[in-house]
Coordinates of C-alpha atoms and ligand atoms in Angstrom, one line a residue:
X1 CA -23.7 6.1 -15.0
X2 CA -22.6 4.7 -18.3
X3 CA -19.6 2.4 -17.5
X4 CA -17.2 0.5 -19.7
X5 CA -15.3 -2.4 -18.1
X6 CA -12.1 -3.5 -19.8
X7 CA -11.2 -7.1 -19.2
X8 CA -13.9 -9.7 -18.4
X9 CA -11.9 -12.0 -16.2
X10 CA -12.7 -12.6 -12.6
X11 CA -12.5 -9.0 -11.5
X12 CA -14.0 -7.3 -14.6
X13 CA -16.8 -9.8 -15.0
X14 CA -17.9 -9.5 -11.4
X15 CA -17.5 -5.7 -11.4
X16 CA -19.5 -5.4 -14.7
X17 CA -22.3 -7.6 -13.5
X18 CA -22.6 -6.0 -10.1
X19 CA -22.5 -2.5 -11.4
X20 CA -25.2 -3.4 -13.9
X21 CA -27.1 -4.9 -11.0
X22 CA -26.8 -1.5 -9.1
X23 CA -28.5 0.2 -12.0
X24 CA -25.6 1.4 -14.1
X25 CA -25.5 1.0 -17.8
X26 CA -22.5 -1.3 -18.4
X27 CA -20.6 -2.4 -21.5
X28 CA -17.9 -5.0 -21.0
X29 CA -14.9 -5.2 -23.3
X30 CA -12.5 -8.1 -23.8
X31 CA -10.0 -9.2 -26.5
X32 CA -11.2 -12.7 -26.0
X33 CA -14.2 -13.2 -28.3
X34 CA -15.4 -16.3 -26.4
X35 CA -15.9 -14.2 -23.2
X36 CA -17.7 -11.4 -25.1
X37 CA -20.1 -13.9 -26.7
X38 CA -20.7 -15.7 -23.4
X39 CA -21.7 -12.4 -21.7
X40 CA -23.9 -11.4 -24.6
X41 CA -25.6 -14.8 -24.3
X42 CA -26.2 -14.0 -20.6
X43 CA -23.7 -16.5 -19.4
X44 CA -20.7 -16.0 -17.1
X45 CA -17.2 -16.4 -18.4
X46 CA -16.0 -17.4 -14.9
X47 CA -17.2 -19.8 -12.2
X48 CA -18.2 -17.8 -9.1
X49 CA -21.0 -18.0 -6.6
X50 CA -24.1 -16.1 -7.8
X51 CA -22.4 -14.7 -11.0
X52 CA -24.3 -16.9 -13.4
X53 CA -27.8 -15.8 -12.2
X54 CA -26.7 -12.1 -12.0
X55 CA -25.3 -12.0 -15.5
X56 CA -28.3 -13.7 -17.0
X57 CA -30.5 -11.1 -15.2
X58 CA -28.6 -7.9 -16.1
X59 CA -28.0 -9.0 -19.7
X60 CA -31.8 -9.8 -20.1
X61 CA -32.6 -6.4 -18.6
X62 CA -30.3 -4.7 -21.1
X63 CA -28.1 -3.3 -18.3
X64 CA -25.0 -5.2 -19.4
X65 CA -23.7 -6.1 -22.8
X66 CA -20.2 -6.9 -24.1
X67 CA -18.1 -6.0 -27.1
X68 CA -14.6 -6.4 -28.5
X69 CA -14.7 -2.8 -29.9
X70 CA -12.9 -0.3 -27.7
X71 CA -14.1 2.7 -29.6
X72 CA -17.7 1.7 -29.2
X73 CA -17.3 1.1 -25.5
X74 CA -15.6 4.5 -25.0
X75 CA -18.2 6.4 -27.0
X76 CA -20.9 4.7 -25.0
X77 CA -19.6 5.4 -21.6
X78 CA -18.4 8.2 -19.3
X79 CA -16.2 6.1 -17.0
X80 CA -14.0 3.2 -17.9
X81 CA -12.8 0.6 -15.4
X82 CA -9.6 -1.2 -16.3
X83 CA -9.6 -4.8 -15.0
X84 CA -7.0 -6.5 -17.3
X85 CA -4.5 -9.0 -15.9
X86 CA -1.2 -8.0 -14.4
X87 CA 0.6 -11.4 -14.1
X88 CA 4.1 -12.1 -12.9
X89 CA 7.0 -12.1 -15.4
X90 CA 9.3 -15.2 -15.0
X91 CA 11.7 -13.0 -12.9
X92 CA 8.9 -12.0 -10.5
X93 CA 8.4 -8.5 -11.9
X94 CA 5.0 -7.2 -12.7
X95 CA 3.8 -7.6 -16.3
X96 CA 2.2 -4.3 -17.3
X97 CA 1.9 -5.2 -21.0
X98 CA -1.9 -5.6 -20.9
X99 CA -2.3 -2.4 -18.9
X100 CA -0.2 -0.4 -21.4
X101 CA -2.0 -1.9 -24.4
X102 CA -5.5 -1.2 -23.1
X103 CA -4.4 2.3 -22.0
X104 CA -3.2 3.1 -25.4
X105 CA -6.4 1.8 -27.0
X106 CA -8.5 3.8 -24.6
X107 CA -6.4 6.9 -25.2
X108 CA -6.8 6.7 -28.9
X109 CA -10.6 6.2 -28.6
X110 CA -10.8 9.1 -26.2
X111 CA -9.0 11.4 -28.6
X112 CA -11.7 10.6 -31.2
X113 CA -14.4 11.2 -28.6
X114 CA -12.9 14.6 -27.7
X115 CA -12.6 15.5 -31.4
X116 CA -16.3 14.6 -31.8
X117 CA -17.2 16.6 -28.7
X118 CA -15.3 19.7 -30.0
X119 CA -17.0 19.3 -33.4
X120 CA -20.3 19.1 -31.5
X121 CA -19.5 22.2 -29.5
X122 CA -18.6 24.1 -32.7
X123 CA -21.8 23.1 -34.4
X124 CA -23.6 24.2 -31.2
X125 CA -21.8 27.6 -31.3
X126 CA -22.9 28.3 -34.8
X127 CA -26.5 27.6 -33.8
X128 CA -26.5 24.7 -36.3
X129 CA -28.2 22.5 -33.7
X130 CA -26.9 19.2 -32.2
X131 CA -28.4 17.0 -34.8
X132 CA -25.8 18.4 -37.2
X133 CA -22.6 16.8 -38.6
X134 CA -20.7 17.3 -35.4
X135 CA -22.6 14.7 -33.5
X136 CA -23.4 12.2 -36.1
X137 CA -19.7 11.8 -36.7
X138 CA -19.5 9.8 -33.5
X139 CA -23.0 8.5 -33.4
X140 CA -23.2 7.0 -36.9
X141 CA -20.5 4.4 -36.3
X142 CA -21.7 2.8 -33.2
X143 CA -24.6 0.8 -31.9
X144 CA -24.5 2.9 -28.7
X145 CA -24.0 5.9 -30.9
X146 CA -26.8 7.9 -29.4
X147 CA -25.3 7.7 -25.9
X148 CA -21.7 8.2 -27.2
X149 CA -22.6 11.2 -29.2
X150 CA -24.7 12.5 -26.3
X151 CA -21.6 12.4 -24.0
X152 CA -19.4 13.9 -26.7
X153 CA -22.0 16.6 -27.3
X154 CA -22.5 17.4 -23.6
X155 CA -18.8 17.7 -22.8
X156 CA -18.8 15.1 -20.0
X157 CA -15.2 14.5 -19.0
X158 CA -14.3 10.8 -19.3
X159 CA -12.7 9.1 -16.3
X160 CA -10.3 6.2 -16.5
X161 CA -10.3 4.1 -13.4
X162 CA -7.6 1.4 -12.9
X163 CA -8.7 -1.6 -10.9
X164 CA -5.9 -3.9 -11.8
X165 CA -3.2 -4.5 -9.1
X166 CA -0.1 -2.5 -10.0
X167 CA 3.0 -1.4 -8.1
X168 CA 3.1 2.2 -6.8
X169 CA 4.2 4.6 -9.5
X170 CA 2.7 2.5 -12.4
X171 CA -0.3 4.7 -12.9
X172 CA 1.4 8.1 -12.7
X173 CA 4.8 7.3 -14.3
X174 CA 3.7 4.8 -16.9
X175 CA 0.0 4.8 -17.7
X176 CA -0.9 8.5 -17.3
X177 CA 1.9 9.6 -19.8
X178 CA 0.6 7.0 -22.2
X179 CA -2.9 8.1 -21.8
X180 CA -2.0 11.8 -22.2
X181 CA 0.1 11.0 -25.3
X182 CA -2.8 9.3 -27.0
X183 CA -5.5 11.6 -25.9
X184 CA -3.5 14.7 -26.6
X185 CA -4.7 16.2 -23.3
X186 CA -3.9 16.4 -19.7
X187 CA -4.9 13.9 -17.0
X188 CA -6.7 15.6 -14.2
X189 CA -7.9 18.3 -16.6
X190 CA -9.1 16.8 -19.9
X191 CA -9.6 13.3 -18.5
X192 CA -10.2 12.0 -15.1
X193 CA -7.8 9.3 -13.7
X194 CA -8.2 7.2 -10.5
X195 CA -6.9 4.0 -9.1
X196 CA -9.5 1.9 -7.3
X197 CA -8.0 -1.4 -6.2
X198 CA -10.1 -4.5 -6.0
X199 CA -10.6 -6.4 -2.7
X200 CA -12.8 -9.2 -3.8
X201 CA -12.0 -12.8 -2.9
X202 CA -12.5 -15.3 -5.7
X203 CA -15.3 -17.6 -4.6
X204 CA -17.3 -15.0 -2.7
X205 CA -16.6 -12.0 -5.0
X206 CA -20.2 -11.1 -5.8
X207 CA -21.0 -11.0 -2.0
X208 CA -17.8 -9.1 -1.4
X209 CA -18.6 -6.5 -4.1
X210 CA -21.9 -5.6 -2.3
X211 CA -20.3 -5.7 1.2
X212 CA -16.7 -4.7 0.6
X213 CA -14.2 -4.5 3.5
X214 CA -13.4 -0.9 2.3
X215 CA -13.4 1.3 -0.8
X216 CA -10.0 2.8 -1.7
X217 CA -10.0 5.7 -4.2
X218 CA -6.6 6.9 -5.4
X219 CA -7.6 10.2 -7.0
X220 CA -5.5 12.3 -9.4
X221 CA -7.9 15.2 -8.7
X222 CA -11.1 15.6 -6.6
X223 CA -13.5 15.2 -9.6
X224 CA -11.9 11.9 -10.6
X225 CA -12.5 10.6 -7.1
X226 CA -16.1 11.9 -7.0
X227 CA -16.8 9.9 -10.2
X228 CA -15.6 6.7 -8.5
X229 CA -17.5 7.5 -5.4
X230 CA -20.7 8.0 -7.4
X231 CA -20.2 4.5 -9.0
X232 CA -20.4 2.8 -5.6
X233 CA -23.0 5.0 -4.0
X234 CA -24.9 3.2 -1.2
X235 CA -22.4 0.4 -0.8
X236 CA -21.4 -0.1 2.8
X237 CA -17.8 0.1 4.1
X238 CA -15.5 2.9 4.9
X239 CA -14.2 5.0 1.9
X240 CA -10.6 6.1 1.8
X241 CA -9.6 8.9 -0.6
X242 CA -5.9 8.9 -1.0
X243 CA -3.1 9.9 -3.5
X244 CA -2.8 7.5 -6.4
X245 CA 0.5 5.8 -5.4
X246 CA -1.0 5.2 -1.9
X247 CA -4.0 3.4 -3.4
X248 CA -1.6 1.2 -5.5
X249 CA 0.5 0.4 -2.4
X250 CA -2.5 -0.5 -0.1
X251 CA -3.4 -3.5 -2.3
X252 CA 0.2 -4.8 -1.8
X253 CA 0.1 -4.1 1.9
X254 CA -3.1 -6.1 2.2
X255 CA -2.0 -9.1 0.1
X256 CA 1.5 -9.3 1.6
X257 CA -0.1 -9.2 5.1
X258 CA -2.7 -11.9 4.2
X259 CA 0.1 -14.1 2.8
X260 CA 2.2 -13.5 5.9
X261 CA -0.7 -14.3 8.2
X262 CA -1.4 -17.6 6.6
X263 CA 2.3 -18.5 6.5
X264 CA 2.7 -17.5 10.2
X265 CA -0.3 -19.6 11.2
X266 CA 0.9 -22.6 9.3
X267 CA 4.4 -22.4 10.6
X268 CA 3.2 -22.0 14.2
X269 CA 0.8 -24.9 13.6
X270 CA 3.7 -27.0 12.4
X271 CA 5.8 -26.2 15.4
X272 CA 2.9 -26.9 17.8
X273 CA 2.2 -30.2 16.1
X274 CA 5.9 -31.2 16.5
X275 CA 5.7 -30.2 20.2
X276 CA 2.4 -32.1 20.8
X277 CA 0.3 -29.0 21.2
X278 CA -3.1 -28.4 19.6
X279 CA -2.4 -25.3 17.4
X280 CA -6.1 -24.5 17.1
X281 CA -6.4 -24.2 20.9
X282 CA -3.3 -21.9 20.8
X283 CA -4.8 -19.8 18.1
X284 CA -8.2 -19.6 19.7
X285 CA -6.6 -17.8 22.6
X286 CA -4.2 -15.9 20.4
X287 CA -7.1 -14.6 18.3
X288 CA -9.1 -13.6 21.4
X289 CA -6.4 -11.0 22.3
X290 CA -7.7 -7.9 20.6
X291 CA -5.3 -5.6 22.4
X292 CA -1.9 -6.8 21.2
X293 CA -2.5 -9.6 18.6
X294 CA -5.5 -8.9 16.4
X295 CA -5.2 -5.1 16.6
X296 CA -3.3 -2.2 15.2
X297 CA -0.5 -2.8 17.7
X298 CA 3.0 -3.1 16.3
X299 CA 1.8 -2.3 12.7
X300 CA 3.2 1.2 12.3
X301 CA 6.6 1.4 10.5
X302 CA 9.2 2.7 12.9
X303 CA 12.5 1.4 14.4
X304 CA 13.6 -2.1 15.1
X305 CA 12.3 -4.1 18.0
X306 CA 14.3 -5.4 20.9
X307 CA 14.0 -6.0 24.6
X308 CA 14.5 -8.9 26.9
X309 CA 11.7 -11.0 25.5
X310 CA 11.0 -10.8 21.7
X311 CA 14.5 -11.7 20.4
X312 CA 15.1 -14.3 23.1
X313 CA 11.7 -16.0 22.5
X314 CA 11.9 -16.0 18.8
X315 CA 15.4 -17.5 19.0
X316 CA 14.2 -20.4 21.2
X317 CA 11.1 -21.0 19.2
X318 CA 13.1 -21.3 15.9
X319 CA 15.6 -23.4 17.7
X320 CA 12.9 -25.8 18.9
X321 CA 11.5 -26.0 15.4
X322 CA 14.9 -26.8 13.9
X323 CA 15.5 -29.5 16.5
X324 CA 12.2 -31.0 15.5
X325 CA 13.1 -30.8 11.8
X326 CA 10.3 -28.3 11.1
X327 CA 11.2 -25.8 8.5
X328 CA 10.0 -22.3 9.6
X329 CA 11.4 -19.8 7.0
X330 CA 9.1 -17.0 8.1
X331 CA 9.8 -17.3 11.8
X332 CA 13.5 -17.8 11.3
X333 CA 13.8 -14.6 9.2
X334 CA 12.1 -12.3 11.7
X335 CA 15.3 -11.5 13.6
X336 CA 17.4 -11.1 10.4
X337 CA 14.6 -8.8 9.1
X338 CA 15.0 -6.8 12.3
X339 CA 18.8 -6.6 11.9
X340 CA 18.4 -5.4 8.3
X341 CA 16.1 -2.6 9.6
X342 CA 18.7 -1.6 12.1
X343 CA 21.3 -1.6 9.4
X344 CA 19.2 0.9 7.4
X345 CA 19.6 3.4 10.2
X346 CA 23.4 2.9 10.2
X347 CA 23.4 3.5 6.4
X348 CA 21.5 6.7 6.8
X349 CA 24.2 8.0 9.2
X350 CA 26.9 6.9 6.8
X351 CA 25.2 8.7 4.0
X352 CA 25.5 12.0 5.8
X353 CA 29.3 11.9 5.8
X354 CA 29.3 13.4 9.3
X355 CA 31.4 12.0 12.1
X356 CA 29.9 13.6 15.2
X357 CA 26.6 11.8 15.9
X358 CA 24.0 12.4 18.6
X359 CA 21.6 9.7 19.7
X360 CA 18.3 10.5 21.6
X361 CA 16.9 7.4 23.3
X362 CA 18.8 4.3 24.4
X363 CA 16.4 2.0 26.3
X364 CA 14.5 -0.6 24.4
X365 CA 11.2 1.4 24.5
X366 CA 10.0 4.6 26.1
X367 CA 9.2 4.8 29.8
X368 CA 11.8 2.1 30.9
X369 CA 15.5 2.0 31.6
X370 CA 15.8 -1.6 30.4
X371 CA 18.7 -1.7 28.0
X372 CA 18.8 -5.5 27.4
X373 CA 18.7 -6.2 23.7
X374 CA 17.7 -2.6 23.0
X375 CA 18.0 -1.9 19.3
X376 CA 19.3 1.5 20.2
X377 CA 22.1 0.0 22.2
X378 CA 22.9 -2.2 19.2
X379 CA 22.8 0.9 17.0
X380 CA 25.1 2.8 19.3
X381 CA 27.5 -0.1 19.4
X382 CA 27.6 -0.3 15.6
X383 CA 28.3 3.4 15.3
X384 CA 30.8 3.4 18.1
X385 CA 32.5 0.4 16.4
X386 CA 32.7 2.3 13.1
X387 CA 34.5 5.1 14.9
X388 CA 31.7 7.7 15.1
X389 CA 32.0 10.3 17.9
X390 CA 28.9 9.5 19.7
X391 CA 27.0 11.3 22.4
X392 CA 23.8 9.8 23.8
X393 CA 20.9 11.1 25.9
X394 CA 18.1 9.1 27.4
X395 CA 16.3 10.8 30.3
X396 CA 15.5 7.3 31.8
X397 CA 19.0 6.0 31.6
X398 CA 21.6 7.0 34.2
X399 CA 24.6 4.7 34.5
X400 CA 24.7 5.0 38.3
X401 CA 21.1 3.7 38.6
X402 CA 21.5 0.7 36.3
X403 CA 21.5 -2.6 38.3
X404 CA 21.8 -6.3 37.8
X405 CA 21.3 -8.0 34.4
X406 CA 20.6 -4.6 32.9
X407 CA 24.0 -3.2 34.0
X408 CA 25.8 -6.3 33.1
X409 CA 24.3 -6.2 29.6
X410 CA 25.5 -2.7 28.9
X411 CA 28.9 -3.4 30.4
X412 CA 29.5 -6.2 27.9
X413 CA 27.8 -4.6 24.9
X414 CA 28.7 -1.0 25.4
X415 CA 31.5 -0.7 28.0
X416 CA 32.2 2.9 27.0
X417 CA 28.7 4.0 27.8
X418 CA 29.8 6.3 30.7
X419 CA 31.9 8.4 28.3
X420 CA 29.1 8.6 25.7
X421 CA 26.1 9.5 28.0
X422 CA 25.2 13.1 28.1
X423 CA 23.2 14.7 30.9
X424 CA 21.2 17.0 28.8
X425 CA 19.5 17.3 25.4
X426 CA 21.5 20.4 24.7
X427 CA 24.8 18.7 25.3
X428 CA 24.0 16.3 22.5
X429 CA 22.8 19.0 20.2
X430 CA 26.0 21.1 20.8
X431 CA 28.1 18.0 19.9
X432 CA 26.2 16.6 16.9
X433 CA 26.4 17.2 13.2
X434 CA 23.7 14.6 12.8
X435 CA 21.1 13.5 15.4
X436 CA 19.4 10.1 15.5
X437 CA 16.0 10.5 17.2
X438 CA 14.9 7.2 18.7
X439 CA 12.5 8.6 21.3
X440 CA 9.4 10.8 21.4
X441 CA 10.4 12.3 24.8
X442 CA 8.7 15.7 24.9
X443 CA 12.0 17.3 26.2
X444 CA 13.8 16.1 23.1
X445 CA 11.0 17.0 20.7
X446 CA 10.8 20.5 22.1
X447 CA 14.5 21.1 21.7
X448 CA 15.1 19.6 18.2
X449 CA 16.1 22.4 15.9
X450 CA 14.7 22.9 12.4
X451 CA 16.7 23.8 9.3
X452 CA 19.4 21.1 8.9
X453 CA 21.9 21.9 11.6
X454 CA 22.3 19.3 13.0
X455 CA 20.8 17.0 10.4
X456 CA 18.0 14.8 11.8
X457 CA 17.6 11.1 11.2
X458 CA 14.1 10.3 12.5
X459 CA 13.7 6.7 13.7
X460 CA 10.3 7.1 15.2
X461 CA 8.3 9.3 12.8
X462 CA 8.3 12.4 14.9
X463 CA 4.9 14.1 15.4
X464 CA 6.0 17.0 13.2
X465 CA 7.6 14.7 10.6
X466 CA 5.2 15.9 7.9
X467 CA 6.6 19.5 8.2
X468 CA 10.2 18.4 8.8
X469 CA 10.1 16.3 5.7
X470 CA 10.3 19.4 3.5
X471 CA 13.2 20.8 5.5
X472 CA 16.9 20.3 4.6
X473 CA 18.8 17.7 6.6
X474 CA 15.8 15.7 7.6
X475 CA 15.4 12.0 6.7
X476 CA 12.9 9.6 8.2
X477 CA 13.4 5.9 8.5
X478 CA 9.7 5.3 8.5
X479 CA 8.6 7.3 5.4
Ligands
NAD501 N1 -8.7 -12.5 -9.3 C1 -8.9 -11.9 -8.2 O1 -9.5 -12.3 -7.2 C2 -8.3 -10.5 -8.0 C3 -8.6 -9.8 -6.9 C4 -8.2 -8.5 -6.7 C5 -7.4 -7.9 -7.7 N2 -7.1 -8.6 -8.8 C6 -6.3 -8.0 -9.9 O2 -7.2 -7.6 -10.9 C7 -6.6 -7.7 -12.2 C8 -7.4 -8.6 -13.1 O3 -7.4 -9.9 -12.5 P1 -8.3 -11.1 -13.0 O4 -8.1 -12.3 -12.1 O5 -9.7 -10.6 -13.3 O6 -7.6 -11.4 -14.4 P2 -8.0 -12.4 -15.6 O7 -6.8 -12.8 -16.2 O8 -9.0 -13.3 -15.1 O9 -8.8 -11.4 -16.6 C9 -8.1 -10.4 -17.4 C10 -9.0 -10.2 -18.7 O10 -8.5 -9.1 -19.3 C11 -8.6 -9.4 -20.7 N3 -7.7 -8.4 -21.5 C12 -6.4 -8.4 -21.6 N4 -6.0 -7.4 -22.4 C13 -7.1 -6.7 -22.7 C14 -7.4 -5.6 -23.5 N5 -6.4 -4.9 -24.1 N6 -8.7 -5.1 -23.7 C15 -9.7 -5.8 -23.1 N7 -9.5 -6.9 -22.3 C16 -8.3 -7.4 -22.2 C17 -8.2 -10.8 -20.9 O11 -8.6 -11.4 -22.1 C18 -8.9 -11.4 -19.6 O12 -10.2 -11.9 -19.9 C19 -5.2 -8.2 -11.9 O13 -4.4 -7.0 -11.8 C20 -5.3 -8.9 -10.6 O14 -4.1 -8.9 -9.9 C21 -7.5 -9.9 -9.0

């Protein structure tokens, strides 16, 4: 494919060189003349393992060249990768200035390309032949004129692929309108648009390019996604074709998690050190647990956590750290984060304006009657305290069967439980204007009505949440 790469920084330079190495015909574009000249001299503008040799090779082969001329690059390519920087503003917000500017420039060049194509088609219609004025209009001005005019003449739809990291919504709400305005056409119809985030790590980015952890394609339409797929043909790793905002969000999920992992490991290491424990020995065993630790366990958004262990153990670990003068901001904010999540459920109830509330589920997780530190008990307590008329059903919880610490816990936290517990799902449904669903108990799922009466607040992402989402009165905490 003929590819233009906008921005020859770490990402653009590596992408351009590697795509050229895969056999594509690549033209790099940068506003920085020094970077353009370096590439054209066969030298890398960034320091990276293997990039120097690769650039020398692909430039010598004629597979990669660079320019400062946007128009030339657009005319000479059928797909453009946008790799410009998206730094932080002083207040932490994302700077989209470079993205906006390059999108406008590309849009304007694409408008010219389309005009040239239409002129080419007109001259073709009249039987004047493709060597006529229509094609030379585009071809005459550019070094890659033959290729550009060829694309224009053949009517190949140009695809713009954003690789820069940007917040969900940036592409569809900011960049696509800009592109459409300048092109004078519709994205997804006249031009292809996709978001294809970058997962390379500086230092090993050439290796990572050829062996990526995954390929994510946020596609505006199927054809845009197909173009991106074609670019990376034969590269290993799973491919995920998703809506554009999902692709944008995935990059943030990855980076936030990576930062969190490192912060967690370092805080834990600092606590271990203070307690005279070898943190690497601890982590060796921690990492060996592929069921609960290094696994998908606990990574699906849902309701708050609770139970007799997690809150208690986090509290004592943080306390031990504080006693040893070890600052652990991540660990000490886990419980507040959990409380904030519980508060979101309370707010969803408040927003309905209803007073009669049903709650399905009460124990701290399915299949147990353990109520100690159950987030649903906490939720019930909050709602009861705010004067809501509450009815609760949990098939596993019967007051008469509760014993020992479990019974004591409920008696102190929710002394009115006996009046609030309902024997059946129907009793709760008859009472409630709004139902909080905190369980996936099949008896509850089977009985939950559709259509908004009662309204449903889904705390567990119900199996039919996708359908319910379109219904009135449904709101999901984990959407
Ligand atoms: N560096 C990484 O390892 C990495 C990894 C994944 C994703 N990302 C993301 O990729 C994007 C690029 O990152 P980077 O580190 O390569 O940035 P960078 O700052 O190294 O490079 C950006 C380049 O874009 C050029 N540029 C700016 N405006 C331009 C325009 N209008 N036309 C042409 N070129 C223009 C700049 O001159 C610069 O050379 C960012 O959104 C970043 O968050 C970076």
